């Protein structure tokens, strides 16, 4: 799940997609979620998309590499290339163009997996102890995921948890906003059919948002009062 808000100051907000998917039906699905400098992330997506349509023996694309690990290496090096090309002068300038990426997907012969790719081009993969990643504004929504996530959760309950996490962030930070893009991938399907966009007037989102607020207030009243 990703939000769609970008900003260049408190009076300059816009809606921009931050989730992008490439697939080869029956063989692979690759999805990127982006955060950070918009010019950098747009250049990254454009380069990956452009190169995926050009056959070059010396440079396999994300649609040709045999493993998700190698796809992560390629995207990491491409992100690093984009950031370096944007530098004006010296390391101070590079910080203005930083971006991070979550890579998810599956290639036939391997398992579905996720990678968190840093601006420097290096990356880490999910583990049983760290089963999810967040990028962008994470501090408001992460505590909810840490407390409530269960690996045995259904898709439906996981989506509910994600909405609660995003709603808490949206309430607390102007840089995150609706609509939200959602993508559900079923392992070994090698296709994505479910990619809804959740708008502000979505009935389920409104029910979750108001229900979560009511539940927090009720939980607070049931906690023991402080005593000297």
Coordinates of C-alpha atoms in Angstrom, one line a residue:
X1 CA 0.0 0.0 0.0
X2 CA 1.2 3.5 -0.8
X3 CA -0.1 7.0 -0.5
X4 CA -0.1 9.5 -3.4
X5 CA 0.8 12.8 -1.8
X6 CA 3.9 14.8 -2.9
X7 CA 4.8 18.3 -1.8
X8 CA 7.2 21.1 -2.5
X9 CA 6.2 23.2 0.6
X10 CA 3.1 23.5 2.7
X11 CA 1.2 25.3 -0.1
X12 CA 2.2 23.0 -3.0
X13 CA 0.7 19.5 -2.7
X14 CA -0.1 17.2 -5.6
X15 CA -1.2 13.6 -6.2
X16 CA 1.4 11.3 -7.8
X17 CA 1.4 7.5 -8.0
X18 CA 4.2 5.9 -5.9
X19 CA 3.6 2.2 -6.8
X20 CA 4.7 0.7 -10.1
X21 CA 4.4 -2.9 -11.5
X22 CA 6.0 -4.8 -14.3
X23 CA 5.0 -8.4 -15.1
X24 CA 5.5 -11.3 -17.5
X25 CA 2.4 -13.4 -17.2
X26 CA 3.1 -16.8 -15.8
X27 CA 6.8 -16.0 -15.2
X28 CA 7.3 -12.9 -12.9
X29 CA 5.7 -9.9 -11.1
X30 CA 7.9 -7.0 -10.0
X31 CA 6.5 -4.0 -8.0
X32 CA 8.3 -0.9 -6.7
X33 CA 7.1 1.5 -4.1
X34 CA 9.0 4.8 -4.0
X35 CA 9.6 7.6 -1.4
X36 CA 11.9 10.6 -1.4
X37 CA 12.8 13.2 -4.1
X38 CA 10.1 13.0 -6.8
X39 CA 12.5 13.9 -9.7
X40 CA 14.7 11.0 -8.6
X41 CA 12.0 8.4 -8.3
X42 CA 10.4 9.4 -11.6
X43 CA 13.8 9.2 -13.3
X44 CA 14.3 5.8 -11.7
X45 CA 11.0 4.4 -12.9
X46 CA 11.4 5.9 -16.4
X47 CA 14.9 4.4 -16.8
X48 CA 13.7 0.9 -15.6
X49 CA 10.7 1.1 -17.9
X50 CA 12.7 2.3 -20.9
X51 CA 15.5 -0.3 -20.4
X52 CA 12.9 -3.1 -20.0
X53 CA 11.8 -2.5 -23.6
X54 CA 15.3 -2.5 -25.1
X55 CA 17.1 -5.8 -25.6
X56 CA 20.8 -5.6 -24.7
X57 CA 22.9 -8.7 -24.3
X58 CA 25.3 -7.0 -22.0
X59 CA 22.6 -5.4 -19.7
X60 CA 19.8 -7.8 -18.8
X61 CA 16.7 -5.9 -17.6
X62 CA 14.4 -6.5 -14.6
X63 CA 12.2 -8.6 -17.0
X64 CA 15.1 -10.9 -17.8
X65 CA 17.2 -11.3 -14.7
X66 CA 16.7 -14.8 -13.2
X67 CA 16.3 -14.0 -9.4
X68 CA 14.8 -11.2 -7.3
X69 CA 18.2 -10.7 -5.6
X70 CA 19.7 -9.8 -9.0
X71 CA 16.7 -7.5 -9.7
X72 CA 17.4 -5.8 -6.4
X73 CA 21.0 -5.3 -7.3
X74 CA 20.1 -3.8 -10.7
X75 CA 17.5 -1.4 -9.2
X76 CA 20.0 -0.4 -6.5
X77 CA 22.7 0.4 -9.0
X78 CA 20.2 2.3 -11.2
X79 CA 19.0 4.4 -8.2
X80 CA 22.6 5.2 -7.3
X81 CA 23.2 6.2 -10.9
X82 CA 20.2 8.5 -11.0
X83 CA 21.2 10.2 -7.7
X84 CA 24.8 10.7 -8.8
X85 CA 23.8 12.1 -12.1
X86 CA 21.7 14.7 -10.2
X87 CA 24.5 16.0 -8.0
X88 CA 25.4 19.6 -8.5
X89 CA 28.7 19.6 -6.7
X90 CA 29.9 17.7 -3.6
X91 CA 28.1 15.3 -1.2
X92 CA 25.9 18.1 0.3
X93 CA 24.0 18.4 -3.0
X94 CA 23.3 14.6 -3.1
X95 CA 21.1 14.7 -0.1
X96 CA 18.5 16.8 -1.9
X97 CA 18.0 14.0 -4.5
X98 CA 17.8 11.0 -2.1
X99 CA 15.1 8.4 -2.5
X100 CA 14.4 4.9 -1.2
X101 CA 12.5 2.0 -2.7
X102 CA 10.7 -1.1 -1.6
X103 CA 11.0 -3.9 -4.2
X104 CA 8.5 -6.8 -4.0
X105 CA 7.7 -9.6 -6.3
X106 CA 8.3 -13.2 -7.5
X107 CA 10.2 -14.8 -10.3
X108 CA 9.3 -18.4 -11.3
X109 CA 11.5 -20.8 -9.5
X110 CA 11.8 -18.5 -6.4
X111 CA 9.6 -17.4 -3.6
X112 CA 7.8 -14.1 -3.2
X113 CA 10.0 -11.6 -1.3
X114 CA 10.6 -8.0 -0.4
X115 CA 13.7 -5.8 -0.5
X116 CA 14.4 -2.4 1.0
X117 CA 16.8 -0.5 -1.3
X118 CA 18.7 2.5 0.1
X119 CA 19.8 5.7 -1.8
X120 CA 23.4 4.4 -1.8
X121 CA 22.3 1.4 -3.8
X122 CA 22.6 -1.3 -1.1
X123 CA 19.7 -3.2 0.2
X124 CA 18.3 -5.7 2.7
X125 CA 15.7 -8.5 2.4
X126 CA 12.8 -9.4 4.7
X127 CA 13.3 -12.1 7.3
X128 CA 11.0 -13.8 9.7
X129 CA 12.1 -11.4 12.4
X130 CA 11.6 -8.3 10.1
X131 CA 8.6 -9.3 7.9
X132 CA 7.7 -5.9 6.5
X133 CA 9.3 -2.6 5.4
X134 CA 8.2 1.0 5.4
X135 CA 9.7 4.0 3.6
X136 CA 8.8 7.7 3.7
X137 CA 7.0 9.0 6.8
X138 CA 6.9 5.9 9.1
X139 CA 7.0 7.0 12.7
X140 CA 3.3 7.5 13.2
X141 CA 2.1 4.3 11.5
X142 CA 4.9 1.8 12.4
X143 CA 3.9 1.4 16.1
X144 CA 0.5 0.1 15.0
X145 CA 2.1 -2.5 12.6
X146 CA 4.6 -3.6 15.3
X147 CA 1.9 -4.1 17.9
X148 CA -0.8 -5.7 15.7
X149 CA 0.9 -7.6 12.8
X150 CA 0.6 -11.4 12.8
X151 CA 2.1 -13.5 10.1
X152 CA -1.1 -15.7 10.1
X153 CA -3.3 -12.7 9.3
X154 CA -5.6 -13.0 6.3
X155 CA -5.3 -10.7 3.3
X156 CA -8.5 -9.0 4.5
X157 CA -7.2 -8.4 8.0
X158 CA -3.8 -7.2 6.7
X159 CA -5.4 -4.6 4.5
X160 CA -7.5 -3.4 7.5
X161 CA -4.2 -3.1 9.5
X162 CA -2.5 -1.2 6.7
X163 CA -5.5 1.2 6.5
X164 CA -5.3 1.9 10.3
X165 CA -1.6 2.5 10.0
X166 CA -1.9 4.9 7.1
X167 CA -4.9 6.7 8.6
X168 CA -2.9 7.4 11.8
X169 CA -0.1 8.8 9.7
X170 CA -2.5 10.9 7.6
X171 CA -4.1 12.4 10.7
X172 CA -0.6 13.4 12.0
X173 CA 1.4 14.4 9.0
X174 CA 0.4 16.7 6.1
X175 CA 3.0 15.1 3.8
X176 CA 1.0 11.8 3.6
X177 CA -2.5 11.8 2.1
X178 CA -5.2 10.1 0.2
X179 CA -5.9 8.5 -2.2
X180 CA -4.1 5.2 -1.3
X181 CA -3.0 2.7 -3.8
X182 CA -3.4 -1.0 -2.8
X183 CA -2.0 -4.1 -4.5
X184 CA -2.6 -7.7 -3.5
X185 CA -0.4 -10.4 -4.9
X186 CA -1.1 -14.1 -4.4
X187 CA 2.0 -16.2 -4.3
X188 CA 2.8 -18.3 -7.5
X189 CA 0.0 -16.6 -9.5
X190 CA 2.5 -14.4 -11.4
X191 CA -0.2 -11.9 -12.1
X192 CA -1.8 -9.0 -10.3
X193 CA -5.6 -8.5 -10.8
X194 CA -6.4 -6.6 -7.6
X195 CA -5.1 -3.0 -7.7
X196 CA -7.8 -0.7 -6.2
X197 CA -7.3 3.0 -5.4
X198 CA -8.9 4.0 -2.1
X199 CA -10.3 7.5 -2.2
X200 CA -11.3 9.8 0.7
X201 CA -15.0 8.9 0.3
X202 CA -14.4 5.1 0.3
X203 CA -17.0 3.6 2.6
X204 CA -14.8 1.0 4.0
X205 CA -11.9 3.4 4.7
X206 CA -14.3 5.8 6.4
X207 CA -15.6 2.9 8.6
X208 CA -12.1 1.9 9.6
X209 CA -11.0 5.4 10.3
X210 CA -13.9 6.4 12.5
X211 CA -14.0 2.9 14.1
X212 CA -10.4 3.1 15.0
X213 CA -10.8 6.5 16.6
X214 CA -13.8 5.3 18.6
X215 CA -11.9 2.2 19.7
X216 CA -8.9 4.2 20.9
X217 CA -11.1 6.5 23.0
X218 CA -12.9 3.5 24.5
X219 CA -9.6 1.7 25.2
X220 CA -8.3 4.8 27.0
X221 CA -11.3 5.1 29.3
X222 CA -10.9 1.4 30.3
X223 CA -7.3 1.8 31.3
X224 CA -6.7 2.3 35.1
X225 CA -6.5 6.0 36.1
X226 CA -3.2 7.4 37.4
X227 CA -2.9 7.6 41.2
X228 CA -0.3 9.3 43.3

